[in-house]
Amino acid sequence: MPNTPLIACHDCDLVQYEISLPAGESARCARCGEVLYRSSRFGKSHTLALCFTAAILFAIANLYPIIGIESQGNRHQSTLFGAVQTLWQDDMELMAALVFVTILLVPALELALLLWLHLTTRITSGLAPLALRLIVAMQPWRMVEVFMLGLLVSVVKLSHLAHIVPGVAHWPICLASSAAT
């Protein structure tokens, strides 16, 4: 087995040969019995389909209004980018920048990198490890859950003043929020 890669156990540091596994199986350490690695039940096409679905949901979430407020016969709706523009115009540039980065830029960049990695798996690229490191480094800045919590608090606080109507973009963001947790 000289061409087989070696893997070290995360718990006891025993170095072992890495073997290919059937779908859904896991390899365990010969010494301590801890799981070394798992084989995915789904293929790469399944992951690619999920990435494309996430990209479509992200596009819907950014093109359509996320929330609408009806008060005294007037209806106001806003998209995610519209919320960033409103914050910027209200002289809250730092808050606008933070919302833009955490709600729009980081998720878009992460999706683009994931799609690029999946579409270029056949091509060996020296940029793949850098892209993976960038994806891992961006994860703390992906704040969909915090955004949804803020939206929920706002809806509860405004519910006695006006009628709140969830927009089309509300549902893809809820899906993304539940998938991320």
Protein backbone atom coordinates (compact mmCIF):
# COMPACT_ATOMS: atom_id res chain seq x y z
CA MET A 1 0.00 0.00 0.00
CA PRO A 2 2.77 2.54 -0.71
CA ASN A 3 0.50 4.77 -2.86
CA THR A 4 -2.29 4.91 -0.27
CA PRO A 5 -2.40 8.17 1.73
CA LEU A 6 -1.83 8.07 5.46
CA ILE A 7 -4.14 9.57 8.04
CA ALA A 8 -3.54 10.20 11.75
CA CYS A 9 -6.21 9.64 14.37
CA HIS A 10 -7.38 12.92 15.92
CA ASP A 11 -7.51 11.37 19.40
CA CYS A 12 -4.60 8.92 19.77
CA ASP A 13 -2.36 10.00 16.85
CA LEU A 14 -2.10 6.48 15.39
CA VAL A 15 -1.04 6.74 11.74
CA GLN A 16 -3.03 4.45 9.45
CA TYR A 17 -3.63 3.91 5.75
CA GLU A 18 -6.64 5.70 4.33
CA ILE A 19 -8.97 3.35 2.48
CA SER A 20 -11.85 4.08 0.15
CA LEU A 21 -15.24 3.48 1.73
CA PRO A 22 -18.66 2.58 0.38
CA ALA A 23 -21.27 5.34 0.44
CA GLY A 24 -22.46 6.24 3.94
CA GLU A 25 -19.75 4.27 5.79
CA SER A 26 -17.15 5.55 8.25
CA ALA A 27 -13.56 4.54 9.01
CA ARG A 28 -12.58 4.05 12.64
CA CYS A 29 -9.22 4.07 14.38
CA ALA A 30 -7.77 0.61 14.96
CA ARG A 31 -6.51 1.63 18.42
CA CYS A 32 -9.18 3.80 20.04
CA GLY A 33 -12.21 3.26 17.78
CA GLU A 34 -12.85 6.96 17.07
CA VAL A 35 -14.23 7.98 13.67
CA LEU A 36 -11.41 9.03 11.32
CA TYR A 37 -13.48 10.05 8.30
CA ARG A 38 -16.79 9.33 6.62
CA SER A 39 -17.89 8.68 3.09
CA SER A 40 -20.78 10.81 1.92
CA ARG A 41 -24.09 9.13 1.25
CA PHE A 42 -24.62 11.57 -1.58
CA GLY A 43 -22.42 12.23 -4.57
CA LYS A 44 -20.91 15.46 -5.78
CA SER A 45 -23.90 16.08 -8.03
CA HIS A 46 -26.13 16.27 -4.93
CA THR A 47 -23.91 18.92 -3.35
CA LEU A 48 -23.74 20.85 -6.61
CA ALA A 49 -27.56 20.79 -6.83
CA LEU A 50 -27.76 22.20 -3.28
CA CYS A 51 -25.30 24.97 -4.22
CA PHE A 52 -27.37 25.93 -7.27
CA THR A 53 -30.54 25.88 -5.16
CA ALA A 54 -28.89 28.14 -2.58
CA ALA A 55 -27.82 30.52 -5.35
CA ILE A 56 -31.38 30.69 -6.72
CA LEU A 57 -32.80 31.31 -3.23
CA PHE A 58 -30.16 33.99 -2.61
CA ALA A 59 -31.11 35.72 -5.87
CA ILE A 60 -34.81 35.64 -4.93
CA ALA A 61 -34.02 36.98 -1.46
CA ASN A 62 -32.17 39.93 -2.98
CA LEU A 63 -34.51 40.76 -5.85
CA TYR A 64 -37.83 40.79 -4.01
CA PRO A 65 -39.02 42.75 -0.95
CA ILE A 66 -38.33 41.12 2.40
CA ILE A 67 -41.00 42.92 4.38
CA GLY A 68 -43.84 45.33 3.91
CA ILE A 69 -45.51 47.71 6.36
CA GLU A 70 -49.11 48.86 5.90
CA SER A 71 -50.24 51.86 7.91
CA GLN A 72 -53.14 54.23 7.26
CA GLY A 73 -53.59 52.89 3.73
CA ASN A 74 -49.94 53.34 2.80
CA ARG A 75 -47.76 50.35 2.01
CA HIS A 76 -43.97 50.47 2.11
CA GLN A 77 -41.79 47.54 1.08
CA SER A 78 -38.04 47.11 1.20
CA THR A 79 -35.45 44.76 -0.22
CA LEU A 80 -32.24 43.84 1.57
CA PHE A 81 -30.23 46.29 -0.51
CA GLY A 82 -32.94 48.91 0.07
CA ALA A 83 -32.40 48.48 3.81
CA VAL A 84 -28.67 49.08 3.31
CA GLN A 85 -29.41 52.21 1.25
CA THR A 86 -31.81 53.51 3.91
CA LEU A 87 -29.25 53.00 6.65
CA TRP A 88 -26.64 54.82 4.54
CA GLN A 89 -28.99 57.76 3.83
CA ASP A 90 -29.86 58.01 7.54
CA ASP A 91 -26.16 58.67 8.31
CA MET A 92 -25.55 55.20 9.71
CA GLU A 93 -22.70 54.37 7.33
CA LEU A 94 -20.99 51.88 9.66
CA MET A 95 -24.24 49.97 10.25
CA ALA A 96 -25.00 50.02 6.52
CA ALA A 97 -21.56 48.64 5.75
CA LEU A 98 -21.91 45.92 8.38
CA VAL A 99 -25.34 44.88 7.07
CA PHE A 100 -24.04 44.91 3.49
CA VAL A 101 -21.04 42.73 4.34
CA THR A 102 -22.84 40.21 6.57
CA ILE A 103 -26.12 39.88 4.68
CA LEU A 104 -25.13 40.44 1.04
CA LEU A 105 -21.38 40.32 0.33
CA VAL A 106 -20.20 37.37 2.45
CA PRO A 107 -23.04 34.99 1.50
CA ALA A 108 -22.65 35.91 -2.20
CA LEU A 109 -18.89 35.38 -2.09
CA GLU A 110 -19.28 32.11 -0.19
CA LEU A 111 -21.82 30.81 -2.72
CA ALA A 112 -19.63 31.87 -5.63
CA LEU A 113 -16.60 30.11 -4.14
CA LEU A 114 -18.58 26.94 -3.40
CA LEU A 115 -19.96 26.86 -6.94
CA TRP A 116 -16.50 27.50 -8.38
CA LEU A 117 -15.01 24.68 -6.28
CA HIS A 118 -17.71 22.23 -7.35
CA LEU A 119 -17.53 23.18 -11.02
CA THR A 120 -13.73 22.95 -11.14
CA THR A 121 -13.33 19.67 -9.25
CA ARG A 122 -12.04 17.95 -12.37
CA ILE A 123 -9.34 20.59 -12.80
CA THR A 124 -6.53 20.51 -10.27
CA SER A 125 -6.08 24.09 -9.21
CA GLY A 126 -3.67 25.61 -6.74
CA LEU A 127 -6.41 28.07 -5.79
CA ALA A 128 -8.73 25.42 -4.30
CA PRO A 129 -7.03 25.32 -0.84
CA LEU A 130 -7.09 29.12 -0.74
CA ALA A 131 -10.80 29.14 -1.63
CA LEU A 132 -11.55 26.59 1.10
CA ARG A 133 -9.62 28.63 3.68
CA LEU A 134 -11.49 31.75 2.61
CA ILE A 135 -14.86 29.99 2.98
CA VAL A 136 -13.97 28.83 6.50
CA ALA A 137 -12.67 32.30 7.43
CA MET A 138 -15.89 33.95 6.21
CA GLN A 139 -18.29 31.73 8.16
CA PRO A 140 -18.33 33.88 11.33
CA TRP A 141 -19.31 36.87 9.19
CA ARG A 142 -22.34 35.12 7.68
CA MET A 143 -25.03 36.56 9.93
CA VAL A 144 -28.33 35.34 8.48
CA GLU A 145 -29.51 34.07 11.88
CA VAL A 146 -28.75 37.37 13.59
CA PHE A 147 -30.54 39.22 10.80
CA MET A 148 -33.62 37.02 11.17
CA LEU A 149 -33.63 37.59 14.93
CA GLY A 150 -33.42 41.35 14.40
CA LEU A 151 -36.22 41.16 11.86
CA LEU A 152 -38.38 39.20 14.30
CA VAL A 153 -37.77 41.72 17.09
CA SER A 154 -38.62 44.58 14.71
CA VAL A 155 -41.85 42.90 13.64
CA VAL A 156 -42.91 42.35 17.24
CA LYS A 157 -42.10 45.95 18.21
CA LEU A 158 -43.89 47.43 15.17
CA SER A 159 -46.91 45.12 15.20
CA HIS A 160 -49.01 47.50 17.34
CA LEU A 161 -48.23 50.46 15.05
CA ALA A 162 -48.79 48.93 11.61
CA HIS A 163 -49.70 45.75 9.78
CA ILE A 164 -46.54 43.82 8.90
CA VAL A 165 -46.60 41.79 5.67
CA PRO A 166 -43.80 39.32 4.96
CA GLY A 167 -42.45 39.75 1.45
CA VAL A 168 -41.42 37.14 -1.10
CA ALA A 169 -37.77 37.37 0.04
CA HIS A 170 -38.77 36.49 3.61
CA TRP A 171 -39.20 32.79 2.78
CA PRO A 172 -35.82 32.14 1.11
CA ILE A 173 -34.10 33.89 4.02
CA CYS A 174 -36.02 31.72 6.50
CA LEU A 175 -34.89 28.64 4.55
CA ALA A 176 -31.28 29.85 4.57
CA SER A 177 -31.49 30.62 8.28
CA SER A 178 -32.85 27.19 9.14
CA ALA A 179 -30.33 25.45 6.89
CA ALA A 180 -27.42 27.33 8.44
CA THR A 181 -28.29 26.27 11.99
